Amino acid sequence: SYSALWLALLYWTLLHSPNKCSILTKADLQELEKINAWVITHSSPCSATCGLGLRTQELCPIGGTASISTTTCKMRTVRCLDTWQCGLKTQTAISGHKLVLDCLEEVMDAMGRFAFVVSWRFARGVITSDDSLFTRYEALSLDKVVLDPLREEDSGTYRCDVLDTGRHRVKRMYKGVRVISPNMLNLDFAKGLNQWEKPESLWPNITTITTGKLYPSSTLRNMVLVSVSICVALIAVIFLPLWAFNRKMPKAAAQPFHDNL
């Protein structure tokens, strides 16, 4: 570690020197050849976009002729953190099934169960990220909440907070859970669309007509005649009294004129 620090200070001095960079002497090169260090040649992206994740790094030794030897390289897995706020995610589950809410996932397996402090809070019956609505929730497992069987009163928002051994927050996750009855309509749009396109899969005892006319021509003719007859009858019932009333009105208006004469 001291040799790597010395090498870094040497590079920093050369880069920030007010004079022009001078050529290393033979003695300087011999001194550098004695330094052995490991450098990171490749690093993968963080496995998690939020919260604690894992990153794989490739380490290769450098020394001797100052060239990287790929034959003795090794891989290591380290923790990574882009942001500890994961926001709110929702999911719909069916009552009676098993539901597992995992807070650490693969990080727990890689780093160990006792490398973190995990706490859960629960807001019953609402999907929210308002921290004032949450109360403490006792989870039987350290890193996950297991609901088996899932009940309708388990619906709400579960909040997970993860602290490392230094009591620094490394993750906060909100998980909104909607619980529906198994007798409710299937919310899978693609599957439901396929069922509606094939009605025989929904009602096997009903025979569907796919070709030909739905009704015979005589039935259609009778339906038209009945509709026309009903319309004519309604017109007669409405307009005949009005016509009779209008015919009586002139006679009633002319009667007082003859009486005055």
Tab-separated table of C-alpha atoms in Angstrom:
chain	number	residue	atom	x	y	z
A	1	SER	CA	0.000	0.000	0.000
A	2	TYR	CA	2.924	2.366	0.767
A	3	SER	CA	4.482	1.669	-2.618
A	4	ALA	CA	1.227	2.460	-4.405
A	5	LEU	CA	0.934	5.705	-2.424
A	6	TRP	CA	4.504	6.636	-3.341
A	7	LEU	CA	3.790	5.980	-7.008
A	8	ALA	CA	0.642	8.123	-6.910
A	9	LEU	CA	2.542	11.000	-5.268
A	10	LEU	CA	5.242	10.751	-7.905
A	11	TYR	CA	2.714	10.968	-10.733
A	12	TRP	CA	0.939	13.890	-9.044
A	13	THR	CA	4.243	15.753	-8.669
A	14	LEU	CA	5.101	15.234	-12.310
A	15	LEU	CA	1.688	16.363	-13.540
A	16	HIS	CA	1.451	19.472	-11.356
A	17	SER	CA	5.047	20.608	-11.575
A	18	PRO	CA	5.313	24.275	-12.671
A	19	ASN	CA	8.258	23.426	-14.919
A	20	LYS	CA	8.138	21.270	-17.988
A	21	CYS	CA	7.985	17.540	-17.337
A	22	SER	CA	11.468	16.155	-17.208
A	23	ILE	CA	12.480	12.791	-18.567
A	24	LEU	CA	12.851	10.106	-15.947
A	25	THR	CA	16.401	9.091	-15.287
A	26	LYS	CA	17.672	5.537	-15.251
A	27	ALA	CA	17.645	5.574	-11.467
A	28	ASP	CA	13.981	6.612	-11.442
A	29	LEU	CA	13.080	3.802	-13.818
A	30	GLN	CA	14.924	1.277	-11.670
A	31	GLU	CA	13.022	2.523	-8.633
A	32	LEU	CA	9.702	2.152	-10.435
A	33	GLU	CA	10.547	-1.402	-11.482
A	34	LYS	CA	10.747	-2.391	-7.822
A	35	ILE	CA	7.132	-1.332	-7.176
A	36	ASN	CA	4.437	-4.008	-7.357
A	37	ALA	CA	0.785	-2.923	-7.348
A	38	TRP	CA	-2.676	-4.047	-8.476
A	39	VAL	CA	-4.692	-1.947	-10.885
A	40	ILE	CA	-8.368	-2.192	-11.900
A	41	THR	CA	-8.514	-3.052	-15.593
A	42	HIS	CA	-12.275	-3.598	-15.895
A	43	SER	CA	-15.305	-2.745	-13.774
A	44	SER	CA	-18.900	-3.781	-14.469
A	45	PRO	CA	-21.913	-1.483	-13.929
A	46	CYS	CA	-23.673	-1.592	-10.583
A	47	SER	CA	-26.243	-4.379	-10.411
A	48	ALA	CA	-28.837	-2.048	-8.834
A	49	THR	CA	-29.983	1.309	-10.155
A	50	CYS	CA	-30.946	2.317	-6.620
A	51	GLY	CA	-29.943	1.043	-3.238
A	52	LEU	CA	-27.063	-1.260	-2.535
A	53	GLY	CA	-25.779	-3.335	-5.441
A	54	LEU	CA	-22.784	-5.379	-6.529
A	55	ARG	CA	-20.015	-4.614	-9.002
A	56	THR	CA	-17.458	-7.041	-10.436
A	57	GLN	CA	-13.911	-5.764	-10.884
A	58	GLU	CA	-10.899	-7.279	-12.597
A	59	LEU	CA	-7.555	-6.667	-10.851
A	60	CYS	CA	-4.235	-7.210	-12.570
A	61	PRO	CA	-0.715	-6.838	-11.122
A	62	ILE	CA	1.681	-4.248	-12.476
A	63	GLY	CA	5.403	-4.207	-11.797
A	64	GLY	CA	8.771	-5.239	-13.100
A	65	THR	CA	8.662	-3.896	-16.646
A	66	ALA	CA	5.560	-1.800	-15.762
A	67	SER	CA	3.357	-3.927	-17.989
A	68	ILE	CA	0.074	-5.514	-16.990
A	69	SER	CA	0.147	-9.294	-16.728
A	70	THR	CA	-3.225	-10.780	-17.673
A	71	THR	CA	-2.258	-14.308	-16.657
A	72	THR	CA	-2.338	-13.508	-12.943
A	73	CYS	CA	-5.421	-11.255	-12.937
A	74	LYS	CA	-8.159	-11.935	-10.424
A	75	MET	CA	-11.825	-11.003	-10.035
A	76	ARG	CA	-13.471	-9.488	-6.993
A	77	THR	CA	-17.003	-8.392	-6.061
A	78	VAL	CA	-17.514	-5.096	-4.265
A	79	ARG	CA	-20.532	-3.142	-3.089
A	80	CYS	CA	-21.746	-0.144	-5.071
A	81	LEU	CA	-24.311	2.577	-4.425
A	82	ASP	CA	-25.640	5.093	-6.948
A	83	THR	CA	-28.535	6.380	-4.828
A	84	TRP	CA	-30.202	5.016	-1.689
A	85	GLN	CA	-33.718	6.214	-2.626
A	86	CYS	CA	-35.635	3.613	-4.617
A	87	GLY	CA	-39.037	5.304	-4.769
A	88	LEU	CA	-42.429	3.583	-4.870
A	89	LYS	CA	-43.199	0.386	-6.753
A	90	THR	CA	-46.580	-1.365	-6.808
A	91	GLN	CA	-47.736	-4.881	-7.508
A	92	THR	CA	-51.043	-6.762	-7.493
A	93	ALA	CA	-51.353	-10.152	-5.809
A	94	ILE	CA	-54.176	-12.650	-5.334
A	95	SER	CA	-55.523	-13.443	-1.895
A	96	GLY	CA	-54.510	-16.865	-0.603
A	97	HIS	CA	-51.213	-17.003	-2.501
A	98	LYS	CA	-47.706	-16.538	-1.116
A	99	LEU	CA	-45.993	-13.151	-1.457
A	100	VAL	CA	-42.340	-12.409	-0.624
A	101	LEU	CA	-41.027	-8.829	-0.403
A	102	ASP	CA	-37.218	-8.963	-0.594
A	103	CYS	CA	-35.245	-5.898	0.434
A	104	LEU	CA	-31.606	-6.878	-0.219
A	105	GLU	CA	-31.872	-9.706	-2.756
A	106	GLU	CA	-28.457	-10.827	-4.064
A	107	VAL	CA	-26.521	-8.380	-1.867
A	108	MET	CA	-27.446	-10.319	1.262
A	109	ASP	CA	-26.081	-13.559	-0.207
A	110	ALA	CA	-22.804	-11.923	-1.252
A	111	MET	CA	-22.077	-9.788	1.795
A	112	GLY	CA	-23.605	-11.843	4.589
A	113	ARG	CA	-26.700	-11.601	6.736
A	114	PHE	CA	-25.096	-9.618	9.551
A	115	ALA	CA	-23.511	-6.886	7.416
A	116	PHE	CA	-26.697	-4.784	7.449
A	117	VAL	CA	-29.458	-3.548	9.729
A	118	VAL	CA	-32.894	-3.850	8.109
A	119	SER	CA	-36.132	-2.350	9.446
A	120	TRP	CA	-39.671	-2.502	8.039
A	121	ARG	CA	-42.626	-0.128	8.336
A	122	PHE	CA	-46.186	-0.550	7.081
A	123	ALA	CA	-49.004	1.793	5.990
A	124	ARG	CA	-52.180	-0.300	5.996
A	125	GLY	CA	-54.692	0.051	3.198
A	126	VAL	CA	-53.018	2.897	1.266
A	127	ILE	CA	-50.443	3.180	-1.501
A	128	THR	CA	-48.250	6.088	-0.406
A	129	SER	CA	-44.726	7.323	0.234
A	130	ASP	CA	-45.767	9.696	3.047
A	131	ASP	CA	-43.532	8.651	5.942
A	132	SER	CA	-45.964	10.020	8.550
A	133	LEU	CA	-48.461	7.236	7.731
A	134	PHE	CA	-46.119	4.337	8.478
A	135	THR	CA	-45.935	2.322	11.675
A	136	ARG	CA	-43.354	-0.223	12.766
A	137	TYR	CA	-43.771	-3.680	11.244
A	138	GLU	CA	-42.238	-6.771	12.815
A	139	ALA	CA	-40.879	-9.059	10.091
A	140	LEU	CA	-40.009	-12.631	11.036
A	141	SER	CA	-37.124	-12.655	8.569
A	142	LEU	CA	-34.369	-10.049	8.626
A	143	ASP	CA	-34.261	-8.999	4.988
A	144	LYS	CA	-37.700	-9.961	3.673
A	145	VAL	CA	-41.409	-10.003	4.466
A	146	VAL	CA	-43.156	-13.315	3.805
A	147	LEU	CA	-46.968	-13.218	3.581
A	148	ASP	CA	-48.242	-16.783	3.407
A	149	PRO	CA	-51.149	-16.965	2.932
A	150	LEU	CA	-51.753	-13.451	1.636
A	151	ARG	CA	-54.881	-11.777	3.051
A	152	GLU	CA	-56.838	-8.755	1.881
A	153	GLU	CA	-55.965	-6.870	5.080
A	154	ASP	CA	-52.278	-7.202	4.098
A	155	SER	CA	-52.784	-4.648	1.321
A	156	GLY	CA	-50.927	-1.366	1.768
A	157	THR	CA	-47.398	-0.014	1.455
A	158	TYR	CA	-44.321	-1.654	2.970
A	159	ARG	CA	-41.215	0.478	3.552
A	160	CYS	CA	-37.771	-1.054	3.920
A	161	ASP	CA	-34.771	0.815	5.370
A	162	VAL	CA	-31.262	-0.652	5.177
A	163	LEU	CA	-28.274	0.575	7.204
A	164	ASP	CA	-24.716	-0.681	6.974
A	165	THR	CA	-22.502	-1.462	9.951
A	166	GLY	CA	-21.533	2.216	10.141
A	167	ARG	CA	-25.228	3.160	10.545
A	168	HIS	CA	-25.283	4.816	7.120
A	169	ARG	CA	-28.483	4.461	5.126
A	170	VAL	CA	-27.849	2.528	1.914
A	171	LYS	CA	-31.414	1.837	0.766
A	172	ARG	CA	-35.038	2.891	1.239
A	173	MET	CA	-37.691	1.022	-0.715
A	174	TYR	CA	-41.467	1.509	-0.875
A	175	LYS	CA	-43.495	-1.492	-2.025
A	176	GLY	CA	-47.222	-0.987	-2.608
A	177	VAL	CA	-49.277	-4.191	-2.508
A	178	ARG	CA	-52.836	-4.521	-3.838
A	179	VAL	CA	-54.631	-7.711	-2.803
A	180	ILE	CA	-57.607	-8.895	-4.857
A	181	SER	CA	-59.968	-11.818	-4.485
A	182	PRO	CA	-59.355	-14.838	-6.749
A	183	ASN	CA	-62.978	-14.525	-7.938
A	184	MET	CA	-62.404	-11.085	-9.435
A	185	LEU	CA	-61.841	-10.395	-13.115
A	186	ASN	CA	-58.444	-11.370	-14.415
A	187	LEU	CA	-56.336	-8.240	-14.882
A	188	ASP	CA	-54.025	-9.837	-17.444
A	189	PHE	CA	-55.024	-7.919	-20.586
A	190	ALA	CA	-53.222	-10.151	-23.084
A	191	LYS	CA	-54.675	-13.346	-21.630
A	192	GLY	CA	-58.146	-11.836	-21.334
A	193	LEU	CA	-58.040	-10.656	-24.949
A	194	ASN	CA	-57.213	-14.158	-26.139
A	195	GLN	CA	-60.121	-15.558	-24.142
A	196	TRP	CA	-62.582	-13.060	-25.589
A	197	GLU	CA	-61.362	-13.858	-29.103
A	198	LYS	CA	-62.094	-17.533	-28.361
A	199	PRO	CA	-65.416	-17.536	-26.436
A	200	GLU	CA	-65.628	-21.326	-26.458
A	201	SER	CA	-62.790	-21.357	-23.916
A	202	LEU	CA	-64.923	-19.296	-21.512
A	203	TRP	CA	-68.287	-21.030	-22.111
A	204	PRO	CA	-67.688	-24.588	-23.339
A	205	ASN	CA	-71.417	-25.503	-23.143
A	206	ILE	CA	-72.500	-22.722	-25.535
A	207	THR	CA	-72.461	-23.295	-29.278
A	208	THR	CA	-71.213	-20.278	-31.189
A	209	ILE	CA	-72.252	-19.425	-34.756
A	210	THR	CA	-69.284	-18.407	-36.870
A	211	THR	CA	-70.739	-18.655	-40.405
A	212	GLY	CA	-74.085	-17.910	-42.016
A	213	LYS	CA	-76.843	-15.519	-40.907
A	214	LEU	CA	-77.708	-15.105	-37.265
A	215	TYR	CA	-81.501	-14.911	-37.965
A	216	PRO	CA	-83.541	-16.243	-40.936
A	217	SER	CA	-85.074	-13.736	-43.382
A	218	SER	CA	-88.669	-14.445	-42.223
A	219	THR	CA	-87.770	-13.557	-38.646
A	220	LEU	CA	-86.203	-10.292	-39.745
A	221	ARG	CA	-89.313	-9.438	-41.841
A	222	ASN	CA	-91.632	-10.099	-38.900
A	223	MET	CA	-89.488	-7.936	-36.620
A	224	VAL	CA	-89.663	-5.042	-39.108
A	225	LEU	CA	-93.466	-5.346	-39.485
A	226	VAL	CA	-93.999	-5.403	-35.731
A	227	SER	CA	-91.788	-2.337	-35.289
A	228	VAL	CA	-93.668	-0.400	-38.008
A	229	SER	CA	-97.058	-1.367	-36.541
A	230	ILE	CA	-96.054	-0.165	-33.096
A	231	CYS	CA	-94.847	3.151	-34.515
A	232	VAL	CA	-98.128	3.708	-36.443
A	233	ALA	CA	-100.199	2.895	-33.362
A	234	LEU	CA	-98.226	5.342	-31.236
A	235	ILE	CA	-98.656	8.092	-33.837
A	236	ALA	CA	-102.411	7.476	-33.986
A	237	VAL	CA	-102.783	7.543	-30.206
A	238	ILE	CA	-100.886	10.840	-29.949
A	239	PHE	CA	-102.179	12.808	-32.944
A	240	LEU	CA	-105.866	11.733	-33.164
A	241	PRO	CA	-106.867	13.424	-29.875
A	242	LEU	CA	-105.007	16.552	-30.939
A	243	TRP	CA	-106.818	16.592	-34.297
A	244	ALA	CA	-110.233	16.174	-32.645
A	245	PHE	CA	-109.461	18.929	-30.142
A	246	ASN	CA	-108.433	21.348	-32.895
A	247	ARG	CA	-111.694	20.729	-34.817
A	248	LYS	CA	-113.827	21.669	-31.791
A	249	MET	CA	-111.934	24.860	-31.021
A	250	PRO	CA	-113.341	27.039	-33.957
A	251	LYS	CA	-116.982	26.147	-33.126
A	252	ALA	CA	-116.526	27.054	-29.481
A	253	ALA	CA	-114.916	30.384	-30.425
A	254	ALA	CA	-117.734	31.343	-32.915
A	255	GLN	CA	-120.651	30.641	-30.509
A	256	PRO	CA	-120.374	33.905	-28.434
A	257	PHE	CA	-120.424	36.029	-31.651
A	258	HIS	CA	-123.821	34.617	-32.721
A	259	ASP	CA	-125.226	35.197	-29.218
A	260	ASN	CA	-124.383	38.931	-29.386
A	261	LEU	CA	-126.274	39.315	-32.644
